[in-house]
Short mmCIF file of C-alpha atoms in Angstrom, two decimals:
data_model
loop_
_atom_site.label_atom_id
_atom_site.label_comp_id
_atom_site.label_asym_id
_atom_site.label_seq_id
_atom_site.Cartn_x
_atom_site.Cartn_y
_atom_site.Cartn_z
CA MET A 609 -25.49 9.77 17.37
CA GLY A 610 -24.92 13.07 15.67
CA ALA A 611 -22.60 13.65 12.74
CA THR A 612 -18.86 13.79 13.45
CA SER A 613 -16.82 16.67 12.11
CA GLY A 614 -13.82 15.42 10.18
CA ALA A 615 -12.11 14.81 6.87
CA ILE A 616 -11.34 11.90 4.60
CA ALA A 617 -9.46 11.51 1.33
CA THR A 618 -9.32 8.34 -0.81
CA PRO A 619 -8.46 7.41 -4.41
CA HIS A 620 -12.08 6.69 -5.42
CA HIS A 621 -15.11 8.92 -4.93
CA ARG A 622 -17.35 6.00 -3.92
CA ALA A 623 -14.99 5.16 -1.08
CA THR A 624 -14.85 8.78 0.06
CA ALA A 625 -18.65 8.90 0.06
CA ALA A 626 -18.76 5.76 2.23
CA GLY A 627 -16.31 7.30 4.69
CA ARG A 628 -18.29 10.51 4.75
CA ALA A 629 -21.47 8.54 5.46
CA ALA A 630 -19.77 6.84 8.41
CA LEU A 631 -18.85 10.22 9.89
CA ASP A 632 -22.38 11.50 9.27
CA ALA A 633 -23.73 8.47 11.13
CA GLY A 634 -21.72 9.43 14.23
CA GLY A 635 -18.69 7.27 13.54
CA ASN A 636 -15.14 8.43 14.02
CA ALA A 637 -12.12 8.44 11.72
CA ILE A 638 -11.63 4.68 12.23
CA ASP A 639 -15.18 4.00 11.08
CA ALA A 640 -14.68 6.26 8.09
CA ALA A 641 -11.42 4.58 7.11
CA LEU A 642 -12.92 1.10 7.44
CA ALA A 643 -15.98 1.93 5.34
CA ALA A 644 -13.75 3.49 2.68
CA ALA A 645 -11.28 0.59 2.68
CA ALA A 646 -14.09 -1.93 2.21
CA VAL A 647 -15.53 -0.05 -0.78
CA LEU A 648 -12.07 0.24 -2.32
CA ALA A 649 -11.74 -3.54 -2.05
CA VAL A 650 -14.67 -3.70 -4.48
CA VAL A 651 -14.19 -0.76 -6.86
CA TYR A 652 -10.37 -0.78 -7.12
CA PRO A 653 -9.53 -4.52 -7.48
CA HIS A 654 -6.34 -3.75 -9.40
CA ASN A 655 -4.98 -2.05 -6.27
CA THR A 656 -6.63 -3.67 -3.28
CA GLY A 657 -9.02 -6.33 -2.05
CA VAL A 658 -9.93 -8.65 0.79
CA GLY A 659 -7.27 -10.98 -0.58
CA GLY A 660 -4.50 -8.45 0.08
CA ASP A 661 -2.56 -6.94 2.99
CA LEU A 662 -3.01 -3.87 5.20
CA VAL A 663 -0.97 -1.57 7.41
CA ALA A 664 -2.24 1.38 9.41
CA LEU A 665 -1.44 3.97 12.05
CA VAL A 666 -4.17 5.17 14.38
CA HIS A 667 -3.92 8.29 16.54
CA SER A 668 -6.35 8.28 19.46
CA PRO A 669 -7.72 11.35 21.27
CA ASP A 670 -5.41 10.70 24.24
CA GLY A 671 -2.41 11.24 21.97
CA GLU A 672 -1.44 7.57 21.73
CA MET A 673 -0.25 6.15 18.40
CA HIS A 674 -1.27 2.60 17.54
CA ALA A 675 0.25 0.46 14.79
CA VAL A 676 -1.51 -2.24 12.81
CA ASN A 677 0.74 -4.46 10.70
CA ALA A 678 -1.53 -6.94 8.93
CA THR A 679 1.00 -8.19 6.41
CA GLY A 680 0.50 -11.89 5.83
CA TRP A 681 3.00 -14.68 6.26
CA ALA A 682 4.24 -17.53 4.12
CA PRO A 683 2.89 -21.04 4.71
CA ALA A 684 4.40 -23.08 7.53
CA ALA A 685 5.36 -25.57 4.82
CA ALA A 686 7.32 -22.99 2.81
CA SER A 687 10.80 -24.07 1.77
CA ARG A 688 13.33 -21.85 0.08
CA ASP A 689 15.18 -24.85 -1.36
CA ARG A 690 12.00 -26.40 -2.77
CA ALA A 691 10.85 -23.07 -4.23
CA LEU A 692 14.29 -22.52 -5.77
CA ALA A 693 14.20 -25.95 -7.40
CA GLU A 694 10.68 -25.42 -8.71
CA HIS A 695 10.80 -21.78 -9.82
CA GLY A 696 14.44 -20.85 -10.25
CA GLU A 697 15.77 -17.64 -8.73
CA ALA A 698 12.40 -15.94 -8.25
CA ILE A 699 8.83 -16.82 -7.34
CA PRO A 700 6.54 -16.23 -10.34
CA ARG A 701 4.61 -12.95 -10.32
CA ARG A 702 1.32 -14.62 -11.21
CA GLY A 703 -0.11 -17.77 -9.68
CA ALA A 704 -0.68 -19.33 -6.29
CA ALA A 705 3.02 -19.66 -5.42
CA ALA A 706 3.10 -15.90 -4.83
CA VAL A 707 0.14 -15.91 -2.41
CA THR A 708 0.84 -15.40 1.27
CA VAL A 709 -1.96 -15.39 3.86
CA PRO A 710 -4.02 -12.24 3.15
CA GLY A 711 -3.87 -9.91 6.14
CA ALA A 712 -6.32 -7.14 5.20
CA VAL A 713 -9.42 -8.55 6.87
CA ARG A 714 -7.51 -9.26 10.09
CA GLY A 715 -6.39 -5.64 9.84
CA TRP A 716 -10.00 -4.46 9.62
CA GLU A 717 -10.73 -6.46 12.76
CA ALA A 718 -7.80 -4.92 14.63
CA LEU A 719 -8.75 -1.40 13.56
CA ALA A 720 -12.33 -1.88 14.71
CA HIS A 721 -11.11 -3.02 18.14
CA LEU A 722 -9.05 0.16 18.56
CA GLY A 723 -12.13 2.34 18.91
CA ALA A 724 -14.67 2.05 16.10
CA ARG A 725 -18.20 3.09 17.08
CA LEU A 726 -20.20 1.61 14.24
CA SER A 727 -20.93 -2.04 13.54
CA ARG A 728 -19.36 -4.33 10.95
CA ARG A 729 -22.61 -4.12 9.02
CA ASP A 730 -22.20 -0.34 8.93
CA HIS A 731 -18.61 -0.64 7.77
CA LEU A 732 -19.40 -3.11 5.00
CA ARG A 733 -22.85 -1.97 3.83
CA ASP A 734 -21.70 0.25 0.97
CA ALA A 735 -19.12 -2.32 -0.15
CA VAL A 736 -21.74 -5.07 -0.29
CA THR A 737 -24.04 -2.82 -2.32
CA ALA A 738 -21.25 -1.88 -4.72
CA ALA A 739 -20.30 -5.52 -5.27
CA ARG A 740 -23.85 -6.81 -5.68
CA ASP A 741 -25.39 -3.99 -7.72
CA GLY A 742 -22.22 -3.19 -9.63
CA VAL A 743 -20.12 -0.09 -10.19
CA ALA A 744 -18.93 1.70 -13.29
CA VAL A 745 -15.37 0.75 -14.21
CA SER A 746 -13.14 3.72 -13.39
CA ALA A 747 -10.49 5.22 -15.64
CA SER A 748 -7.68 3.70 -13.55
CA LEU A 749 -9.23 0.22 -13.47
CA ALA A 750 -9.95 0.26 -17.21
CA LEU A 751 -6.40 1.30 -18.04
CA CYS A 752 -4.91 -1.42 -15.84
CA LEU A 753 -7.24 -4.14 -17.12
CA ALA A 754 -6.28 -3.31 -20.68
CA GLY A 755 -2.59 -3.25 -19.90
CA GLU A 756 -2.50 -6.49 -17.91
CA TRP A 757 -5.21 -8.56 -19.63
CA ALA A 758 -2.77 -10.82 -21.48
CA THR A 759 -1.12 -11.88 -18.19
CA LEU A 760 -4.43 -12.55 -16.40
CA THR A 761 -5.44 -15.99 -17.62
CA ASP A 762 -7.31 -17.34 -14.58
CA PRO A 763 -10.73 -18.42 -15.95
CA SER A 764 -12.65 -17.03 -12.98
CA PHE A 765 -10.84 -13.70 -13.28
CA ARG A 766 -11.70 -13.47 -16.97
CA THR A 767 -15.34 -14.28 -16.30
CA THR A 768 -15.62 -11.57 -13.66
CA PHE A 769 -13.62 -8.84 -15.36
CA GLY A 770 -14.20 -9.72 -19.01
CA GLY A 771 -16.25 -7.57 -21.33
CA ARG A 772 -16.99 -7.54 -25.01
CA GLU A 773 -15.21 -9.62 -27.65
CA ASP A 774 -13.19 -11.66 -25.14
CA GLY A 775 -11.48 -8.51 -23.90
CA PRO A 776 -11.57 -6.76 -20.52
CA LEU A 777 -14.25 -4.48 -19.21
CA ARG A 778 -13.83 -0.90 -20.39
CA ARG A 779 -14.28 2.46 -18.72
CA GLY A 780 -17.92 2.97 -17.80
CA ASP A 781 -18.88 -0.71 -18.10
CA LEU A 782 -20.68 -2.22 -15.12
CA LEU A 783 -18.53 -4.40 -12.88
CA ARG A 784 -20.65 -6.77 -10.77
CA GLN A 785 -19.13 -9.13 -8.18
CA PRO A 786 -22.03 -11.04 -6.56
CA ARG A 787 -19.80 -13.72 -4.97
CA LEU A 788 -17.62 -11.06 -3.39
CA ALA A 789 -20.82 -9.42 -2.10
CA ASP A 790 -21.73 -12.74 -0.46
CA THR A 791 -18.29 -12.95 1.15
CA LEU A 792 -18.52 -9.41 2.52
CA ASP A 793 -22.02 -10.14 3.76
CA GLU A 794 -20.68 -13.21 5.55
CA LEU A 795 -18.01 -11.10 7.24
CA ALA A 796 -20.69 -8.65 8.37
CA ARG A 797 -22.77 -11.48 9.86
CA SER A 798 -20.15 -13.78 11.31
CA GLY A 799 -17.22 -11.49 12.02
CA TYR A 800 -13.95 -10.72 10.35
CA GLY A 801 -12.49 -13.86 11.92
CA SER A 802 -14.63 -16.00 9.64
CA PHE A 803 -12.20 -15.17 6.84
CA TYR A 804 -9.54 -17.13 8.76
CA ALA A 805 -11.42 -19.97 10.46
CA GLY A 806 -14.64 -21.74 9.54
CA ALA A 807 -16.48 -22.52 6.32
CA LEU A 808 -15.39 -19.41 4.43
CA ALA A 809 -11.74 -19.93 5.35
CA GLU A 810 -11.97 -23.57 4.25
CA ARG A 811 -13.25 -22.48 0.84
CA LEU A 812 -10.36 -20.04 0.46
CA VAL A 813 -7.72 -22.63 1.43
CA THR A 814 -9.32 -25.19 -0.89
CA ALA A 815 -9.28 -22.73 -3.79
CA LEU A 816 -5.58 -22.00 -3.25
CA ALA A 817 -4.68 -25.69 -2.82
CA ALA A 818 -6.39 -26.49 -6.12
CA ARG A 819 -3.93 -24.13 -7.78
CA GLY A 820 -0.87 -25.60 -6.09
CA SER A 821 -0.51 -23.38 -3.02
CA GLU A 822 1.13 -24.73 0.13
CA VAL A 823 -1.08 -22.58 2.35
CA MET A 824 -2.95 -24.70 4.88
CA ALA A 825 -5.93 -24.07 7.15
CA ALA A 826 -3.64 -23.54 10.16
CA ASP A 827 -1.75 -20.80 8.29
CA PHE A 828 -5.01 -18.88 8.03
CA ALA A 829 -6.36 -19.71 11.50
CA GLU A 830 -3.16 -18.84 13.36
CA PHE A 831 -2.40 -15.60 11.54
CA ALA A 832 -2.38 -12.57 13.84
CA VAL A 833 -1.80 -8.85 13.40
CA ASP A 834 1.50 -7.45 14.63
CA SER A 835 0.96 -4.39 16.84
CA ALA A 836 4.62 -3.53 17.49
CA ALA A 837 5.25 0.08 18.44
CA PRO A 838 5.36 2.58 15.56
CA LEU A 839 8.68 3.89 14.32
CA ALA A 840 8.98 7.64 15.04
CA ARG A 841 11.49 10.46 15.08
CA ASP A 842 11.33 14.17 15.95
CA TRP A 843 11.68 16.40 12.91
CA ARG A 844 11.46 20.19 12.52
CA GLY A 845 9.47 20.62 15.72
CA MET A 846 7.09 17.80 14.81
CA ARG A 847 7.12 14.03 15.22
CA VAL A 848 6.92 11.76 12.17
CA HIS A 849 5.40 8.33 12.75
CA THR A 850 5.46 5.31 10.46
CA LEU A 851 5.94 1.53 10.71
CA GLY A 852 9.16 -0.36 11.29
CA PRO A 853 10.32 -3.56 9.60
CA ASN A 854 9.11 -5.56 7.78
CA THR A 855 8.01 -2.28 6.10
CA GLN A 856 10.19 0.36 4.44
CA GLY A 857 9.07 3.15 6.77
CA PHE A 858 12.68 3.64 7.85
CA ALA A 859 13.50 5.08 4.41
CA LEU A 860 11.24 8.09 4.92
CA LEU A 861 12.80 8.87 8.29
CA ARG A 862 16.30 8.44 6.86
CA THR A 863 15.57 11.00 4.15
CA ALA A 864 13.72 13.45 6.39
CA LEU A 865 16.35 13.48 9.13
CA ALA A 866 19.18 13.96 6.66
CA VAL A 867 17.62 17.17 5.30
CA GLU A 868 16.09 18.40 8.54
CA SER A 869 18.02 21.67 8.51
CA ASP A 870 17.66 22.30 4.76
CA SER A 871 14.80 24.63 3.88
CA ALA A 872 15.24 23.79 0.18
CA PRO A 873 17.12 20.46 -0.06
CA ASP A 874 19.41 19.96 -3.04
CA PRO A 875 17.80 17.51 -5.51
CA LEU A 876 21.09 15.61 -5.71
CA ARG A 877 21.08 15.16 -1.96
CA ILE A 878 17.52 13.91 -2.11
CA ALA A 879 18.38 11.56 -4.99
CA ARG A 880 21.26 10.05 -3.05
CA LEU A 881 19.05 9.52 -0.02
CA PHE A 882 16.44 7.86 -2.21
CA ALA A 883 19.15 5.58 -3.63
CA GLU A 884 20.36 4.70 -0.15
CA GLY A 885 16.83 3.85 0.95
CA ASN A 886 16.35 1.64 -2.12
CA LEU A 887 19.59 -0.23 -1.48
CA LEU A 888 18.90 -0.75 2.22
CA ARG A 889 15.36 -1.92 1.54
CA ASP A 890 16.51 -4.44 -1.04
CA THR A 891 19.47 -5.82 0.93
CA ARG A 892 18.78 -5.42 4.65
CA LEU A 893 15.02 -5.39 5.15
CA GLY A 894 13.20 -8.48 6.37
CA ASP A 895 10.83 -9.80 9.00
CA PRO A 896 12.26 -8.96 12.45
CA ARG A 897 10.45 -11.98 13.87
CA ARG A 898 12.69 -14.20 11.70
CA THR A 899 15.93 -12.27 11.26
CA ARG A 900 17.85 -9.48 12.95
CA VAL A 901 16.99 -6.07 11.48
CA ASP A 902 18.93 -3.12 12.89
CA VAL A 903 16.46 -0.23 12.62
CA ARG A 904 18.88 2.38 13.94
CA ALA A 905 21.41 1.41 11.30
CA LEU A 906 18.76 1.56 8.57
CA ILE A 907 17.98 5.14 9.54
CA GLU A 908 21.39 6.48 10.52
CA ASP A 909 24.32 4.49 9.13
CA ALA A 910 26.36 5.69 6.17
CA VAL A 911 25.88 3.72 2.98
CA ASP A 912 28.37 3.04 0.21
CA LEU A 913 26.47 3.12 -3.06
CA ALA A 914 27.66 0.80 -5.78
CA GLU A 915 28.04 1.97 -9.35
CA PRO A 916 24.66 2.20 -11.09
CA GLU A 917 23.74 -0.96 -12.99
CA LEU A 918 21.18 -2.06 -15.51
CA VAL A 919 18.23 -3.82 -13.93
CA PRO A 920 16.90 -6.65 -16.12
CA ASP A 921 13.75 -7.08 -14.01
CA PRO A 922 13.04 -4.32 -11.47
CA ARG A 923 10.24 -6.39 -9.89
CA LEU A 924 8.22 -3.25 -9.27
CA ALA A 925 4.53 -2.99 -8.56
CA ARG A 926 2.51 -0.34 -10.36
CA GLY A 927 -1.01 0.60 -9.29
CA ASP A 928 -0.44 -1.71 -6.38
CA THR A 929 -2.01 -0.01 -3.42
CA ILE A 930 -4.61 2.35 -1.97
CA GLY A 931 -4.10 4.90 0.77
CA VAL A 932 -6.84 6.35 2.98
CA ALA A 933 -6.28 9.45 5.13
CA ALA A 934 -8.91 10.31 7.74
CA ALA A 935 -9.17 12.48 10.85
CA ASP A 936 -11.90 13.88 13.08
CA ALA A 937 -12.41 16.72 15.52
CA GLU A 938 -12.23 14.40 18.53
CA GLY A 939 -8.59 13.56 17.85
CA TRP A 940 -8.89 10.25 16.02
CA ALA A 941 -6.80 9.98 12.85
CA VAL A 942 -5.99 7.09 10.55
CA SER A 943 -3.42 6.49 7.83
CA LEU A 944 -4.45 3.22 6.18
CA VAL A 945 -2.68 1.50 3.31
CA GLN A 946 -4.06 -1.63 1.68
CA SER A 947 -2.63 -3.56 -1.24
CA GLN A 948 -2.72 -6.34 -3.83
CA PHE A 949 0.99 -5.65 -4.53
CA HIS A 950 1.23 -5.94 -8.33
CA LEU A 951 -1.74 -5.01 -10.49
CA PHE A 952 -4.46 -7.57 -9.66
CA GLY A 953 -2.01 -9.38 -7.40
CA SER A 954 -1.42 -13.03 -8.23
CA GLY A 955 -4.27 -13.03 -10.73
CA VAL A 956 -5.76 -15.97 -8.82
CA HIS A 957 -9.50 -15.36 -8.50
CA ASP A 958 -11.80 -17.74 -6.63
CA ALA A 959 -15.15 -18.09 -8.39
CA GLU A 960 -16.93 -19.30 -5.25
CA THR A 961 -15.96 -16.46 -2.91
CA GLY A 962 -15.08 -13.70 -5.39
CA VAL A 963 -11.72 -13.22 -3.65
CA LEU A 964 -8.76 -12.04 -5.75
CA PHE A 965 -5.51 -12.97 -4.01
CA HIS A 966 -2.45 -10.73 -3.77
CA ASN A 967 1.09 -11.75 -4.73
CA ARG A 968 3.21 -10.49 -1.84
CA GLY A 969 5.21 -13.71 -1.87
CA TYR A 970 6.83 -12.47 -5.06
CA SER A 971 8.99 -10.25 -2.82
CA PHE A 972 10.69 -13.17 -1.09
CA VAL A 973 14.32 -13.79 -1.95
CA LEU A 974 15.24 -17.26 -3.23
CA ASP A 975 18.74 -16.84 -4.66
CA ASP A 976 20.47 -15.89 -1.38
CA GLU A 977 19.75 -18.10 1.61
CA HIS A 978 21.31 -15.57 3.98
CA ALA A 979 19.32 -12.53 2.79
CA PRO A 980 17.03 -10.96 5.44
CA GLY A 981 14.10 -11.25 3.03
CA VAL A 982 14.58 -14.93 2.18
CA LEU A 983 11.55 -17.22 1.99
CA ALA A 984 11.03 -19.13 5.24
CA PRO A 985 8.14 -20.78 7.10
CA ARG A 986 5.70 -18.19 8.45
CA ALA A 987 8.02 -15.32 7.42
CA ARG A 988 6.53 -12.05 6.18
CA PRO A 989 8.12 -10.60 3.04
CA ALA A 990 9.82 -7.22 3.00
CA HIS A 991 6.99 -4.75 2.43
CA THR A 992 6.57 -1.54 0.48
CA LEU A 993 3.47 -0.46 2.43
CA MET A 994 3.96 2.34 4.96
CA PRO A 995 1.40 4.60 6.69
CA VAL A 996 2.49 8.04 7.89
CA LEU A 997 1.12 10.35 10.59
CA VAL A 998 2.73 13.58 11.78
CA THR A 999 1.98 15.10 15.18
CA ASP A 1000 2.84 18.35 16.93
CA PRO A 1001 4.85 18.55 20.19
CA GLY A 1002 1.67 18.28 22.25
CA GLY A 1003 0.66 15.07 20.52
CA GLY A 1004 -2.04 16.55 18.32
CA VAL A 1005 -2.42 15.55 14.69
CA ARG A 1006 -0.74 17.77 12.10
CA PHE A 1007 -0.76 15.73 8.88
CA VAL A 1008 -2.17 12.38 7.79
CA GLN A 1009 -0.46 10.96 4.71
CA ALA A 1010 -1.29 7.81 2.72
CA THR A 1011 -0.08 6.83 -0.72
CA MET A 1012 0.43 4.09 -3.22
CA GLY A 1013 3.49 3.93 -5.42
CA GLY A 1014 5.17 0.57 -4.96
CA LYS A 1015 8.80 0.76 -3.92
CA ALA A 1016 8.68 4.55 -4.35
CA GLN A 1017 6.24 5.04 -1.47
CA ALA A 1018 8.94 6.29 0.91
CA GLN A 1019 10.07 8.77 -1.74
CA ILE A 1020 6.55 10.01 -2.42
CA HIS A 1021 6.02 10.46 1.32
CA ALA A 1022 9.24 12.49 1.52
CA HIS A 1023 7.99 14.82 -1.23
CA LEU A 1024 4.63 15.17 0.54
CA LEU A 1025 6.21 15.85 3.92
CA LEU A 1026 8.55 18.51 2.56
CA HIS A 1027 5.68 20.29 0.80
CA LEU A 1028 3.47 20.21 3.90
CA ALA A 1029 6.30 21.42 6.15
CA ARG A 1030 6.71 24.43 3.86
CA GLY A 1031 3.07 25.33 4.43
CA ALA A 1032 1.53 23.93 1.24
CA THR A 1033 -2.17 23.12 1.29
CA ALA A 1034 -3.35 19.54 0.94
CA SER A 1035 -4.32 20.16 -2.68
CA GLU A 1036 -1.01 21.82 -3.52
CA THR A 1037 0.82 18.94 -1.88
CA VAL A 1038 -0.82 16.06 -3.75
CA SER A 1039 -0.91 17.96 -7.07
CA ALA A 1040 2.74 19.03 -7.07
CA PRO A 1041 4.93 17.64 -9.88
CA ARG A 1042 6.64 14.46 -8.71
CA TRP A 1043 9.86 12.56 -9.41
CA THR A 1044 11.23 9.30 -8.07
CA LEU A 1045 14.49 7.40 -8.29
CA GLY A 1046 14.74 3.76 -9.31
CA PRO A 1047 13.97 1.45 -12.23
CA TYR A 1048 10.44 0.94 -13.54
CA ALA A 1049 11.10 -0.96 -16.78
CA PRO A 1050 13.47 -3.80 -17.74
CA GLY A 1051 16.80 -2.34 -18.77
CA ASP A 1052 16.49 0.80 -16.65
CA ARG A 1053 19.51 1.79 -14.63
CA SER A 1054 19.26 1.58 -10.87
CA ASP A 1055 19.76 5.36 -10.65
CA ALA A 1056 17.13 6.23 -13.28
CA VAL A 1057 14.93 9.20 -12.43
CA TYR A 1058 11.30 9.18 -13.52
CA ALA A 1059 10.07 12.77 -13.61
CA GLU A 1060 6.71 14.18 -14.56
CA ALA A 1061 7.00 16.62 -17.45
CA ASP A 1062 6.19 19.64 -15.29
CA VAL A 1063 8.89 19.05 -12.67
CA GLU A 1064 10.94 22.23 -12.40
CA ASP A 1065 13.52 22.45 -15.20
CA ALA A 1066 16.31 23.33 -12.79
CA VAL A 1067 15.68 20.17 -10.76
CA VAL A 1068 15.69 17.90 -13.81
CA GLN A 1069 18.78 19.60 -15.23
CA ARG A 1070 20.70 19.18 -11.98
CA LEU A 1071 19.85 15.47 -11.84
CA HIS A 1072 20.71 15.04 -15.52
CA ASP A 1073 24.05 16.83 -15.20
CA ALA A 1074 24.98 14.51 -12.33
CA GLY A 1075 24.54 11.51 -14.61
CA HIS A 1076 21.07 10.30 -13.71
CA PRO A 1077 19.18 8.93 -16.73
CA ILE A 1078 15.95 10.95 -16.94
CA VAL A 1079 12.70 9.34 -18.08
CA THR A 1080 10.01 11.94 -18.64
CA VAL A 1081 6.42 10.85 -18.02
CA PRO A 1082 3.18 12.82 -18.40
CA PRO A 1083 2.09 15.21 -15.65
CA LEU A 1084 -0.16 13.72 -13.00
CA THR A 1085 0.54 10.14 -14.07
CA GLU A 1086 -0.66 7.46 -11.69
CA MET A 1087 2.63 5.69 -12.38
CA LEU A 1088 4.08 7.92 -9.64
CA GLY A 1089 1.42 7.15 -7.09
CA HIS A 1090 -1.95 8.19 -5.69
CA ALA A 1091 -1.38 10.25 -2.54
CA ASN A 1092 -4.07 11.40 -0.11
CA VAL A 1093 -3.57 13.99 2.61
CA VAL A 1094 -5.50 15.41 5.55
CA ARG A 1095 -4.02 18.50 7.18
CA ARG A 1096 -5.13 19.97 10.50
CA THR A 1097 -5.60 23.75 10.36
CA ALA A 1098 -6.37 26.44 12.90
CA THR A 1099 -10.05 26.26 11.99
CA GLY A 1100 -10.55 22.57 11.19
CA PHE A 1101 -9.27 20.38 8.37
CA ASP A 1102 -7.91 20.65 4.87
CA ALA A 1103 -7.94 17.49 2.73
CA ALA A 1104 -7.20 16.47 -0.84
CA ALA A 1105 -7.17 13.37 -3.01
CA ASP A 1106 -4.53 12.94 -5.68
CA PRO A 1107 -5.67 14.09 -9.14
CA ARG A 1108 -3.73 11.11 -10.48
CA SER A 1109 -6.53 8.88 -9.14
CA ASP A 1110 -10.34 8.69 -9.37
CA GLY A 1111 -10.54 10.06 -5.86
CA ALA A 1112 -12.14 12.79 -3.82
CA ALA A 1113 -11.83 14.40 -0.42
CA SER A 1114 -14.55 15.45 2.00
CA VAL A 1115 -14.29 17.96 4.84
CA SER A 1116 -16.93 18.96 7.35
#
């Protein structure tokens, strides 16, 4: 096979190189995204891993849009009443109680079945090498290890990620994960399904049970990807595609449609829409397989905002996620988002398999038995992850967007979309000064605005004058997300990785 013309952008240069190699080997955008996602599961463990979740949108050359929702479910034995009695009003952020069945590897399997050309061995080769031979600790990983080290007490985690003088690895240190390499090698040999049934799955369930998890072998073996139709709306002569519940994709469409006719939307209008999206996500979003979720109402209904309040614990994830954007000349395109949720997820690390488990169960509601997002057997928590693809009227790809940013992902996507619609390049789009609405620290108000220092003065002043507390953060801070964009042009592709990350883009 000859090389495939295309583009890929990721938050780590090693992942971008793996995706580029897949295209050079004759693979398509799916192959590139899978190779990149696997490497990111090794080099960016604070954000993603095989123990996390995945969502994706795939555009095929025939113009069809395919959704992959690989967000894991709670154990069949889960009980809201029991969890409430044991933990109080919230599931702990760290520990096995926050672990739901990891969906990422099932997501890789589903993506491969949609049209990948290369083999599993091809997809995982660079990831296995990175885990076995080691990689230099990146700036983002080093910063997050230092900031979270005191909360990460799992002995296996500390052995793997510890460095000198009982502290964490530092920037430039070599991170080796030989057991994770063995696990990835097993997936390459036996198939992605071996993560969910068989000897490897038994080891994972045993490791979780030893730490008090209620997850059983059947919870792993019976887990399946949800391929419900994408959520999409026409907008400014294009069509914006994302995922429906249990994800917050609706919030992007709500914002975009409300400012469809505004060439330069008022920041106050945007802020209100962001606030509405936050409120709807936190009060009405759940797993549609377990509770009724009215998608039309989430996008279109008026919302009465309560008075802003102080938030004692905003329960936000920072550095939680990776986004991969890829497209090729044949018409394949992929927006892939993969996550540990909070930094390093649950902090539960299995020494035998090298798997670090996410903490998506932390999002379940315990204090309101009637809430859509309440903990229930085999329920999926309300999810922040949301891929985005934008097509033209003929069905061709216009933009591929993918970002991290916790609960602010829908807001970051709105900023990206508005920049791209105005004709900004990929680099201009991901580098533009960014602001988001919502609490990041205990004691923040619900209407707090976090704005990078180089956000336009007039925008900040307008928000301030309207009563929004303004928290100024440094320019290009990863606190406000790593976004990656591929843009189709008249002559090919334009792509960029967010300068807030350790990433890179490649175009050919």
